[in-house]
């Protein structure tokens, strides 16, 4: 009887990049896991929380807790940022409310970022994936420093057949997305982005792998604006690729 | 750079964006900041490589500061008892205004006391009082220079970076390296203009020019004003960490010394001090120990010392959800790690406390308007990673955004929390606020959310039928530098209905289990790996030599002759000495602090192997001046005096008993101009240890 997990797809993948969600389901299936998708889910509330609008973030956090309380099993999220929001951000959000804090803690214990779940929980590092060509990986800030997840995506990528994984210079530096930061402070955000793209070009890799959709749409948006040929892909896309 | 970047008034939000653009367009600034970012990061990492138990030390430092802040009033009361018992006058100031008037009163009253001065008894007529200052962020916070100058006094900043910034009429651009925004050419122009020297880009020449001017200031100053890096509760020690030697000068030479300190800068014991000293210089400048670590307890003979303890919003911070910000030891590591600081430099922030920590504390300590600074962060967490006290800076920035900054008012000076919600999202533009509110309304109802997703998908596909990314105009923020992806016409939730309906092809696999590495690979047992005597000596010699010091190994019999020969080589007929070495020098020994003498020869209380340091204390004659004023300093040390660690040196009872002491780690140095290391600033540029073998 295979393990069953709950998918928290995140509002960005749901709305903008549903094919990443499909890739993720294939990856989880291949790791021996059955996937369920609670239909009531929307957004974890991080945009409002990060903006400081906690009274706006709270209803969405409560909604998310209610939706997933009706399910059992681990909750897998294809985003370090959203996973960090539920694991750490909710505890902050409900810090002064013992009732909701307890419910948030229970949820936090069930939440895993995709690569963290595959490697640390399932013990899987080789998914039989194939990706001909050069790849470079950018560790998103909330995944790297918020969750401390770095070894896991690297292990997974190291087992991708025909992929030549090269190091991204200044890899740990922020790409400048930062949610509403990139809208509120576009000048600063643009400088970070410029540097990230310049570093990507140094690797001569046509493909940048990330594990967070915010960074993906930010960097891909910059590449597209500049007419650059590189593509940014989610790690689930790489891991689900067989051909 | 324009002078108006340094307005002392706070800057409203709309000007913040102008300042950001101006910083980004300033090429000199960008070059200087890029160089700073790269070098600081590399030197920090190199320095921490010698500290294998860094994470454990961070956790301990965090816990110690948490304890201090949790029981601040108790620790403060005990600290004040100790400091007063040591003979230092203690003053408490609740705000900037009070602190300034205390300083003014001390300065005003000081001329009467100057008769006892031991250097150049001045002939004062009120107005020509000269005040020498070493770097103090608290003095910037209370705008002390402005007040002193308004009262007619002459104030001179003596840290090279601060001096440059003062000559330019600016404020520091960084809490550790004030002139980080400048390049050598600008300093050359400045010195040519203000000090009348021919234009030069040679950093040693520039440094030496400042040295000469400032030496006169030290020797003639009536009052010295300094900050304090750590106040040690158990002993009442005021610890100051500097590299150039100016901190030692202003606390040693003028007959009146005023130390300014924020009330939170306490640590419980001298043993804790050793821990914090292992973190602060590494984080700030990439040194194992700064060149001069001064340990002040009591006034020197003929000197008066004052300590002013400043609240100015700190107790309000403590009572707020931002209390953790009081753990800060002002090392500047978060500034150097911050990608926003790397683009802006310090001035654009408008507050004298820039960077991540500045964005947390400025609204409480400087001006409530500054809470918009917290919005200028991508929450990337590089600051927290760099913080040696493991302060959750991104978490605190989020709390500032949520309106948690204490608001001090006339009727509520403690700034007790009332309506955090009222201040939620301070500094966010209204359209963004409204957007987030609408998004919340939509996302609270899954059906509405799904309908809007589809609508968005159709709309964006209509707007951009061919390209997957839309070209948005710059004013949208997003469109400033990048395109925006179309929404999917069929979002994931719609596709799931098919996937979910299908039977999932679940593979059973037991392979690939090669993960789960042991997390803690190289966790060395913390502690006292007792090196044997010879290793300790070797380590000391190695560390000091690496810092540019010289070690001459001698036997006890040949010591006197070798010292005489050393004086002859240096071209000195006289040497400033203390009681311990005077007999060795015979007639050449001078015991008065005469600044004309080119060599100082002193003994030492002990030496520290792990950092290559010498520990000198007052009490045996002119040890402190002889090791500071002459350009050459020689030390007589026995091998048996070398201890392995800073903690063991600080445990020596003589350290606590001395009116003042200093840990000297290499020759005086600065890196304030373009971070180019220059040896020999205010303290000796040459340091030689005559190491007497005891076996």
Coordinates of N, CA, C and O in Angstrom, one line a residue, chain A residues 6-73:
Chain A
X6 N -0.4 14.7 0.7 CA -1.2 15.8 0.2 C -0.4 16.8 -0.6 O 0.7 17.2 -0.1
X7 N -0.9 17.3 -1.7 CA -0.2 18.2 -2.5 C -0.7 19.7 -2.1 O -1.8 19.9 -2.2
X8 N 0.3 20.5 -1.7 CA -0.1 22.0 -1.6 C 0.7 22.6 -2.8 O 1.9 22.8 -2.8
X9 N -0.1 23.0 -3.8 CA 0.5 23.3 -5.1 C 1.1 24.7 -5.2 O 2.0 24.9 -6.0
X10 N 0.6 25.5 -4.3 CA 1.0 27.0 -4.2 C 0.2 27.8 -5.3 O 0.1 27.3 -6.4
X11 N -0.2 29.0 -5.0 CA -1.0 29.7 -5.9 C -0.2 30.1 -7.2 O -0.9 30.2 -8.2
X12 N 1.1 30.2 -7.1 CA 1.8 30.6 -8.3 C 1.8 29.5 -9.3 O 1.6 29.7 -10.5
X13 N 2.1 28.3 -8.9 CA 2.2 27.1 -9.8 C 0.8 26.8 -10.3 O 0.5 26.6 -11.5
X14 N -0.2 26.9 -9.4 CA -1.6 26.7 -9.8 C -2.0 27.6 -10.9 O -2.5 27.2 -11.9
X15 N -1.7 28.9 -10.7 CA -2.2 29.9 -11.7 C -1.3 30.1 -12.9 O -1.9 30.3 -14.0
X16 N 0.0 30.0 -12.7 CA 0.9 30.4 -13.8 C 1.5 29.2 -14.5 O 1.7 29.2 -15.7
X17 N 1.9 28.2 -13.7 CA 2.7 27.1 -14.3 C 2.2 25.7 -13.9 O 2.9 24.9 -13.3
X18 N 0.9 25.4 -14.3 CA 0.3 24.2 -13.9 C 1.1 23.0 -14.4 O 1.1 21.9 -13.7
X19 N 1.9 23.1 -15.5 CA 2.7 22.0 -15.9 C 3.8 21.6 -14.9 O 4.1 20.4 -14.8
X20 N 4.2 22.5 -14.0 CA 5.2 22.2 -13.0 C 4.4 21.3 -12.0 O 5.0 20.3 -11.4
X21 N 3.2 21.6 -11.7 CA 2.4 20.8 -10.8 C 2.3 19.4 -11.3 O 2.4 18.4 -10.6
X22 N 2.0 19.2 -12.6 CA 1.9 17.9 -13.2 C 3.2 17.1 -13.1 O 3.2 15.9 -12.8
X23 N 4.3 17.9 -13.4 CA 5.6 17.2 -13.2 C 5.9 16.7 -11.8 O 6.4 15.6 -11.6
X24 N 5.4 17.5 -10.9 CA 5.6 17.2 -9.5 C 4.9 15.9 -9.1 O 5.4 15.0 -8.4
X25 N 3.6 15.8 -9.6 CA 2.9 14.6 -9.4 C 3.6 13.3 -9.9 O 3.7 12.3 -9.3
X26 N 4.1 13.5 -11.2 CA 4.9 12.4 -11.7 C 6.1 12.0 -10.9 O 6.4 10.8 -10.7
X27 N 6.8 13.0 -10.4 CA 8.0 12.8 -9.6 C 7.6 12.0 -8.3 O 8.3 11.0 -7.9
X28 N 6.5 12.5 -7.7 CA 6.1 11.8 -6.4 C 5.7 10.4 -6.7 O 6.0 9.5 -5.9
X29 N 4.9 10.2 -7.8 CA 4.5 8.8 -8.2 C 5.7 7.9 -8.3 O 5.8 6.8 -7.9
X30 N 6.7 8.5 -9.0 CA 7.9 7.7 -9.3 C 8.7 7.4 -8.0 O 9.4 6.4 -8.0
X31 N 8.5 8.2 -7.0 CA 9.2 8.0 -5.7 C 8.3 7.0 -4.9 O 8.6 6.8 -3.7
X32 N 7.2 6.5 -5.5 CA 6.5 5.5 -4.8 C 5.4 6.1 -3.9 O 4.9 5.5 -2.9
X33 N 4.9 7.3 -4.2 CA 4.0 8.0 -3.4 C 2.7 8.3 -4.2 O 2.8 8.7 -5.3
X34 N 1.5 8.1 -3.5 CA 0.3 8.5 -4.1 C -0.1 9.9 -3.7 O 0.2 10.3 -2.6
X35 N -0.6 10.7 -4.6 CA -0.8 12.1 -4.4 C -2.3 12.4 -4.3 O -3.1 12.0 -5.1
X36 N -2.7 13.2 -3.3 CA -4.0 13.8 -3.3 C -4.0 15.3 -3.3 O -3.0 15.9 -2.9
X37 N -5.0 15.9 -3.8 CA -5.0 17.4 -4.0 C -6.3 17.9 -3.3 O -7.4 17.9 -3.9
X38 N -6.2 18.5 -2.1 CA -7.4 19.1 -1.5 C -7.8 20.3 -2.3 O -7.1 21.2 -2.5
X39 N -9.0 20.2 -2.8 CA -9.5 21.2 -3.8 C -9.7 22.6 -3.1 O -9.7 23.6 -3.8
X40 N -9.9 22.7 -1.8 CA -10.2 24.0 -1.2 C -9.0 24.9 -1.1 O -9.1 26.0 -0.7
X41 N -7.8 24.4 -1.3 CA -6.6 25.2 -1.1 C -6.5 26.4 -2.1 O -6.9 26.3 -3.2
X42 N -5.9 27.5 -1.6 CA -5.7 28.7 -2.4 C -4.3 29.2 -2.2 O -3.4 28.7 -2.9
X43 N -4.1 30.0 -1.2 CA -2.8 30.6 -1.0 C -2.5 30.6 0.5 O -3.4 30.7 1.3
X44 N -1.2 30.4 0.8 CA -0.8 30.3 2.2 C -0.8 31.6 2.9 O -0.8 31.7 4.2
X45 N -0.9 32.7 2.2 CA -1.0 34.0 2.9 C 0.4 34.8 3.0 O 0.5 35.8 3.6
X46 N 1.4 34.2 2.4 CA 2.7 34.8 2.5 C 2.8 36.2 1.9 O 3.5 37.0 2.6
X47 N 2.2 36.5 0.8 CA 2.4 37.9 0.3 C 2.0 38.9 1.3 O 2.7 39.9 1.5
X48 N 0.8 38.8 1.9 CA 0.4 39.8 2.9 C 1.2 39.7 4.1 O 1.6 40.8 4.7
X49 N 1.6 38.5 4.5 CA 2.4 38.4 5.7 C 3.8 39.1 5.5 O 4.2 39.9 6.4
X50 N 4.4 38.9 4.4 CA 5.7 39.5 4.2 C 5.6 41.0 4.0 O 6.5 41.8 4.3
X51 N 4.4 41.5 3.6 CA 4.2 42.9 3.5 C 3.9 43.6 4.8 O 3.9 44.8 5.0
X52 N 3.7 42.7 5.8 CA 3.4 43.3 7.2 C 1.9 43.4 7.4 O 1.5 43.8 8.5
X53 N 1.1 43.0 6.4 CA -0.3 43.1 6.6 C -0.8 41.8 7.2 O -1.5 41.0 6.6
X54 N -0.6 41.6 8.5 CA -0.9 40.4 9.2 C -2.4 40.1 9.3 O -2.8 39.0 9.3
X55 N -3.2 41.2 9.4 CA -4.6 41.0 9.5 C -5.2 40.5 8.2 O -6.2 39.9 8.1
X56 N -4.5 40.7 7.1 CA -4.9 40.2 5.8 C -4.3 38.7 5.6 O -4.9 37.9 4.9
X57 N -3.2 38.5 6.2 CA -2.5 37.2 6.0 C -3.3 36.1 6.9 O -3.4 34.9 6.5
X58 N -3.8 36.5 8.0 CA -4.4 35.6 8.9 C -5.5 34.8 8.4 O -5.6 33.5 8.5
X59 N -6.5 35.4 7.7 CA -7.6 34.6 7.2 C -7.2 33.5 6.2 O -7.7 32.4 6.2
X60 N -6.1 33.9 5.4 CA -5.7 32.9 4.4 C -4.9 31.7 5.1 O -5.0 30.6 4.8
X61 N -4.2 32.1 6.2 CA -3.5 31.0 7.0 C -4.5 30.1 7.6 O -4.4 28.9 7.6
X62 N -5.5 30.7 8.2 CA -6.6 29.9 8.9 C -7.3 29.0 7.9 O -7.6 27.9 8.1
X63 N -7.5 29.6 6.7 CA -8.2 28.8 5.6 C -7.3 27.6 5.3 O -7.8 26.5 5.2
X64 N -6.0 27.9 5.1 CA -5.1 26.8 4.7 C -5.1 25.7 5.8 O -5.1 24.5 5.5
X65 N -5.0 26.1 7.0 CA -5.0 25.2 8.1 C -6.3 24.3 8.1 O -6.2 23.1 8.2
X66 N -7.4 25.0 7.9 CA -8.7 24.3 7.9 C -8.7 23.2 6.8 O -9.2 22.1 7.0
X67 N -8.3 23.7 5.6 CA -8.3 22.8 4.5 C -7.5 21.5 4.7 O -7.9 20.4 4.5
X68 N -6.3 21.7 5.2 CA -5.4 20.5 5.4 C -5.6 19.7 6.7 O -5.2 18.6 6.8
X69 N -6.3 20.3 7.6 CA -6.7 19.6 8.8 C -7.7 18.4 8.5 O -7.8 17.5 9.2
X70 N -8.4 18.6 7.3 CA -9.3 17.6 6.9 C -8.6 16.4 6.2 O -9.3 15.5 5.7
X71 N -7.3 16.5 6.1 CA -6.6 15.4 5.4 C -5.6 14.8 6.3 O -5.4 15.3 7.4
X72 N -5.0 13.7 5.9 CA -3.9 13.1 6.7 C -2.7 12.9 5.8 O -2.7 13.0 4.6
X73 N -1.6 12.7 6.5 CA -0.3 12.4 5.8 C 0.5 13.7 5.6 O 0.1 14.8 5.9

